[in-house]
mmCIF file of C-alpha atoms in Angstrom:
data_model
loop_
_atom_site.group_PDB
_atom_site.id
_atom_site.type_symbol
_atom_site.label_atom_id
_atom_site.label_comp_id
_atom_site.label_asym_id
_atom_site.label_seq_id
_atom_site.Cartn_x
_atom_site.Cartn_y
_atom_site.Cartn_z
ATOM 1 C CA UNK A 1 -2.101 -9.306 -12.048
ATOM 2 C CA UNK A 2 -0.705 -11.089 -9.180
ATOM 3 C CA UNK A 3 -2.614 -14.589 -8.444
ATOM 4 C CA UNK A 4 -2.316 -16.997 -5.231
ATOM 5 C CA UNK A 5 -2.718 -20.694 -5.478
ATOM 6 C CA UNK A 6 -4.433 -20.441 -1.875
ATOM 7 C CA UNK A 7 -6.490 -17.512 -2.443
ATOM 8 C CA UNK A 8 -7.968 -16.162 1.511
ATOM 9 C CA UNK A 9 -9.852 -12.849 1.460
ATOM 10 C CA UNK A 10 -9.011 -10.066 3.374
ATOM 11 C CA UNK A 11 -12.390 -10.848 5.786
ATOM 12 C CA UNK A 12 -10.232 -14.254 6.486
ATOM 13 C CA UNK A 13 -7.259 -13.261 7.082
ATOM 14 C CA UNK A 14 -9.020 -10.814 9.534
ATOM 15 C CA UNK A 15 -11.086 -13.696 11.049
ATOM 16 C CA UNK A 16 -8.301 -16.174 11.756
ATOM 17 C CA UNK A 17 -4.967 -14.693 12.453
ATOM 18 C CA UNK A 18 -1.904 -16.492 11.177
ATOM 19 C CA UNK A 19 -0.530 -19.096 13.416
ATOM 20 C CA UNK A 20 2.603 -17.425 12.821
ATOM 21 C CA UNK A 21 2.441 -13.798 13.959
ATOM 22 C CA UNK A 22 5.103 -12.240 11.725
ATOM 23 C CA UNK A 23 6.728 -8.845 12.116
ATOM 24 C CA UNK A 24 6.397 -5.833 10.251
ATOM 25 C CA UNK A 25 9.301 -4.372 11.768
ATOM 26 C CA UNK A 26 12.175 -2.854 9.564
ATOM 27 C CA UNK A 27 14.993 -3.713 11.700
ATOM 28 C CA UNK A 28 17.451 -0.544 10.441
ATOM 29 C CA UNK A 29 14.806 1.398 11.940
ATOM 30 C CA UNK A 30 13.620 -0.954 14.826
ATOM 31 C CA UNK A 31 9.754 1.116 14.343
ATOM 32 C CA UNK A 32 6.410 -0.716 12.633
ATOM 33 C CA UNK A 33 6.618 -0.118 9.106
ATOM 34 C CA UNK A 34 4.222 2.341 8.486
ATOM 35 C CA UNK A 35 1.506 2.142 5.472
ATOM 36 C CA UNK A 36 -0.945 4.828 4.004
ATOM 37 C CA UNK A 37 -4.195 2.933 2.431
ATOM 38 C CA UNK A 38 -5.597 5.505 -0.114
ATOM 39 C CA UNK A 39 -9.503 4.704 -0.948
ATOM 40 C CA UNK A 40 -12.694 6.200 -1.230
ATOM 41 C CA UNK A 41 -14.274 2.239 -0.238
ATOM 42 C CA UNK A 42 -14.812 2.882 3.817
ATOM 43 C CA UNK A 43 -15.102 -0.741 4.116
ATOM 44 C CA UNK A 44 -12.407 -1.942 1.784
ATOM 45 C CA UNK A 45 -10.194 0.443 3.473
ATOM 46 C CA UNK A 46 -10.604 -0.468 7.264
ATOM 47 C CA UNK A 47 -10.605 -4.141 6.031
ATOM 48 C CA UNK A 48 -7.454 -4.054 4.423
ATOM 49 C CA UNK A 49 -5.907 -1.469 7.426
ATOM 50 C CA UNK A 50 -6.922 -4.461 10.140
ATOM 51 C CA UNK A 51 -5.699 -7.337 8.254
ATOM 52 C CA UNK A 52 -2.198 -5.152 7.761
ATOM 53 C CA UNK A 53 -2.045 -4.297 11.573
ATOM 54 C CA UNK A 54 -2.425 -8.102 12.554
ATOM 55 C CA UNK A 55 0.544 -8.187 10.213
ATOM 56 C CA UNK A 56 2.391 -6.061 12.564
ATOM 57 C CA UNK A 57 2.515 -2.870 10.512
ATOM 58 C CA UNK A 58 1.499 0.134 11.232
ATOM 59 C CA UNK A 59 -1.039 2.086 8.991
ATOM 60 C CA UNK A 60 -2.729 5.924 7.950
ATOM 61 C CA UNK A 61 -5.866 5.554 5.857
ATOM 62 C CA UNK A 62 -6.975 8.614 3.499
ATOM 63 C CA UNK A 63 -10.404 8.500 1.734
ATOM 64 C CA UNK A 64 -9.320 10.314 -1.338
ATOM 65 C CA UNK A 65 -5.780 11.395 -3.019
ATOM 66 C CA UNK A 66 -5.707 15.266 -2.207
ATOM 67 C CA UNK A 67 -6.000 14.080 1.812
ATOM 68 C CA UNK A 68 -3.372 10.765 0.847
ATOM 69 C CA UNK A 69 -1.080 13.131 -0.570
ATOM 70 C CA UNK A 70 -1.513 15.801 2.502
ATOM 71 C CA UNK A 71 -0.722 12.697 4.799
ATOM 72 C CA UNK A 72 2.133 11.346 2.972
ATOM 73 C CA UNK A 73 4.073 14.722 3.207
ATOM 74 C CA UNK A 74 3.391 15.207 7.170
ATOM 75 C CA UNK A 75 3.701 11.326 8.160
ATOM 76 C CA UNK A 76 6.418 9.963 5.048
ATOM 77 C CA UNK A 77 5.037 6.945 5.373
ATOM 78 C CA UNK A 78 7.272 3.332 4.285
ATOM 79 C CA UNK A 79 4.626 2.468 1.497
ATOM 80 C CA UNK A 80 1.498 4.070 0.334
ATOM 81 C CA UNK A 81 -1.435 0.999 -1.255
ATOM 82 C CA UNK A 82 -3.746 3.398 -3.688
ATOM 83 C CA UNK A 83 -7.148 3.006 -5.370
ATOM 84 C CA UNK A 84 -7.241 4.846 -8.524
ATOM 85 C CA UNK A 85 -10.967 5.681 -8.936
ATOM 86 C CA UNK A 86 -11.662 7.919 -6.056
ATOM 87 C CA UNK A 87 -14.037 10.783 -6.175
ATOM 88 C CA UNK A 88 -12.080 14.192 -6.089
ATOM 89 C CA UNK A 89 -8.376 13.271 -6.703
ATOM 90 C CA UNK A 90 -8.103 10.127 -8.226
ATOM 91 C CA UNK A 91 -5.168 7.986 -7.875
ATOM 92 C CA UNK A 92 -3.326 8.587 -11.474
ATOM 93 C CA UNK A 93 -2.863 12.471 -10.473
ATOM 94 C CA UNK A 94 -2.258 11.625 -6.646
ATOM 95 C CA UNK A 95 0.381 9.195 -7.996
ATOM 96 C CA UNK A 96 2.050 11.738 -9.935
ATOM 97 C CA UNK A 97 2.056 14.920 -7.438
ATOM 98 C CA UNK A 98 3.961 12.018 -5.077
ATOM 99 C CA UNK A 99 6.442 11.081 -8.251
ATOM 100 C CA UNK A 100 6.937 14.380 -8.179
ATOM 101 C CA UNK A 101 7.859 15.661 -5.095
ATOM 102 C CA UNK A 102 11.044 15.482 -3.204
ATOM 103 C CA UNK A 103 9.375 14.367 -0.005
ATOM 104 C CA UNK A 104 7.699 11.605 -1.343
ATOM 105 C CA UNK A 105 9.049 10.101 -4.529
ATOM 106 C CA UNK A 106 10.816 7.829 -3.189
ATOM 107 C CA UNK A 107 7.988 6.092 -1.703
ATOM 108 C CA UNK A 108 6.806 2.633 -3.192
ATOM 109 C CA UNK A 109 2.965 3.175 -4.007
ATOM 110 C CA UNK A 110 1.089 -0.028 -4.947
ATOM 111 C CA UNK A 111 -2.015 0.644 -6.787
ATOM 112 C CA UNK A 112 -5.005 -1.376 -5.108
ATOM 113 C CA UNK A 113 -7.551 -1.279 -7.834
ATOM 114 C CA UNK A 114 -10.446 -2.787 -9.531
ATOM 115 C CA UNK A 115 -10.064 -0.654 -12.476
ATOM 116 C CA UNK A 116 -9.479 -0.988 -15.877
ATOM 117 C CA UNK A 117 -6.234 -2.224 -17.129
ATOM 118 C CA UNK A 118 -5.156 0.699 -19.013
ATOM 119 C CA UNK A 119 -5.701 2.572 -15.760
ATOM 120 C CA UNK A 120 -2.955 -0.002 -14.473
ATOM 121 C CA UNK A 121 -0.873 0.693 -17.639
ATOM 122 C CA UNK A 122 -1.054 4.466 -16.752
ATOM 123 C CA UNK A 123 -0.217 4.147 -13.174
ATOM 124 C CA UNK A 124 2.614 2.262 -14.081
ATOM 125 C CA UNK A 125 3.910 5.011 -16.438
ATOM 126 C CA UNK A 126 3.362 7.678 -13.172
ATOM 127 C CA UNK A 127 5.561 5.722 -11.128
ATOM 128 C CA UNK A 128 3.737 3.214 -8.978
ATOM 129 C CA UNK A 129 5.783 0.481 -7.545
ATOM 130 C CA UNK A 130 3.529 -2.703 -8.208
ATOM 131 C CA UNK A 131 -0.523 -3.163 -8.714
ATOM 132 C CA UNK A 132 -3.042 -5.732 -7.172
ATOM 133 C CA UNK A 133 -6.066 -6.287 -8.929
ATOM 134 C CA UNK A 134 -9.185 -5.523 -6.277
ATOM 135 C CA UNK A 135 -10.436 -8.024 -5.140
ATOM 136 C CA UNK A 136 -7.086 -9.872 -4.047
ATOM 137 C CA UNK A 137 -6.041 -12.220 -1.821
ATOM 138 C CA UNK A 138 -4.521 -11.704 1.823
ATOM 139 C CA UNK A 139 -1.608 -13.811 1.072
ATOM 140 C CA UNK A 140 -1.523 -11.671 -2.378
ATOM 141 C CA UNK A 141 -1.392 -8.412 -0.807
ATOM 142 C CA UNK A 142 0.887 -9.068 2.236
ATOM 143 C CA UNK A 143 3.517 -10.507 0.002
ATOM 144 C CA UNK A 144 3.780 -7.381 -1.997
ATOM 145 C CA UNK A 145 3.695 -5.538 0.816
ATOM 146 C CA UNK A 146 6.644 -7.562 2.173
ATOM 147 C CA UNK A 147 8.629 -7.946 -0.677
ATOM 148 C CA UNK A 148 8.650 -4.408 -1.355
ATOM 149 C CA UNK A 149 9.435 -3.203 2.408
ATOM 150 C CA UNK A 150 12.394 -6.119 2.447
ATOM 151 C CA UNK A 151 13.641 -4.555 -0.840
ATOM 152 C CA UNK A 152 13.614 -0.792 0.576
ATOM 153 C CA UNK A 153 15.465 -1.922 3.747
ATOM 154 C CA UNK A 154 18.023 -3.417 2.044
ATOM 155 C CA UNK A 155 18.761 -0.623 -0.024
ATOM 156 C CA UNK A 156 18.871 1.534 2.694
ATOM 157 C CA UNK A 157 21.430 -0.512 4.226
ATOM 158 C CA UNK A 158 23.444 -0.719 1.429
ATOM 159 C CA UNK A 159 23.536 3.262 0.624
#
């Protein structure tokens, strides 16, 4: 579980802006950085897509892992942020059919989840990329986000 020592919500984050309007440009690519949110939660999910997008990334939302996956293959998104208790297709098995296709397994896929923590153990052994523990802090959840997309640029530019 990831922690802040300044924790702001998502609703925030929304509410007041950073001073500091940072990028969420990948310069190799010089396009937004574009993220799939994955979640059944209507609410949680358009929260989390707005505070992204004053972020400066772009961003897909799916409410469930069959449509998530669908999406991922047509738009290959840069990072995909998952629940993994959705109705239908749940994020364990969505997280595996993307581990397991050529098209998508190489995409980072941070679980965003309340649930239980040998849900998080199991997601881990599918292949996500990192977890944040619902709810979590703006700060929190844009410096995964960050962290991972710096990582991914870099080794792209070093292939």
């Amino acid at each position: 579980m990831i922690r802040s020592a300044r924790p702001l919500t998502l609703a925030a984050a929304i509410a007041t802006p950073p001073a500091r309007k940072s990028s969420g440009f990948m310069p190799r690519m010089n396009r937004p950085t574009v993220i799939l949110i994955v979640d059944d939660d209507t609410d949680g999910r358009e929260m989390c897509a707005r505070f992204l997008e004053t972020c400066g990334f772009a961003v897909l939302m799916a409410p469930d892992g069959g449509a998530g996956i669908e999406m991922a293959f047509e738009r290959a998104p840069d990072l995909i942020l998952m629940d993994l208790e959705m109705p239908g297709m749940g994020g364990i098995e969505a997280l595996r059919r993307l581990k397991g296709d050529d098209r998508t397994q190489s995409i980072p896929v941070v679980v965003l989840s309340g649930a239980p923590l040998a849900l998080h153990d199991e997601a881990t052994r599918a292949g996500c990329t990192a977890f944040l523990v619902k709810p979590c802090s703006a700060i929190d959840l844009e410096g995964v986000v960050r962290a991972i997309v710096a990582t991914n640029a870099e080794a792209s530019v070093n292939k």
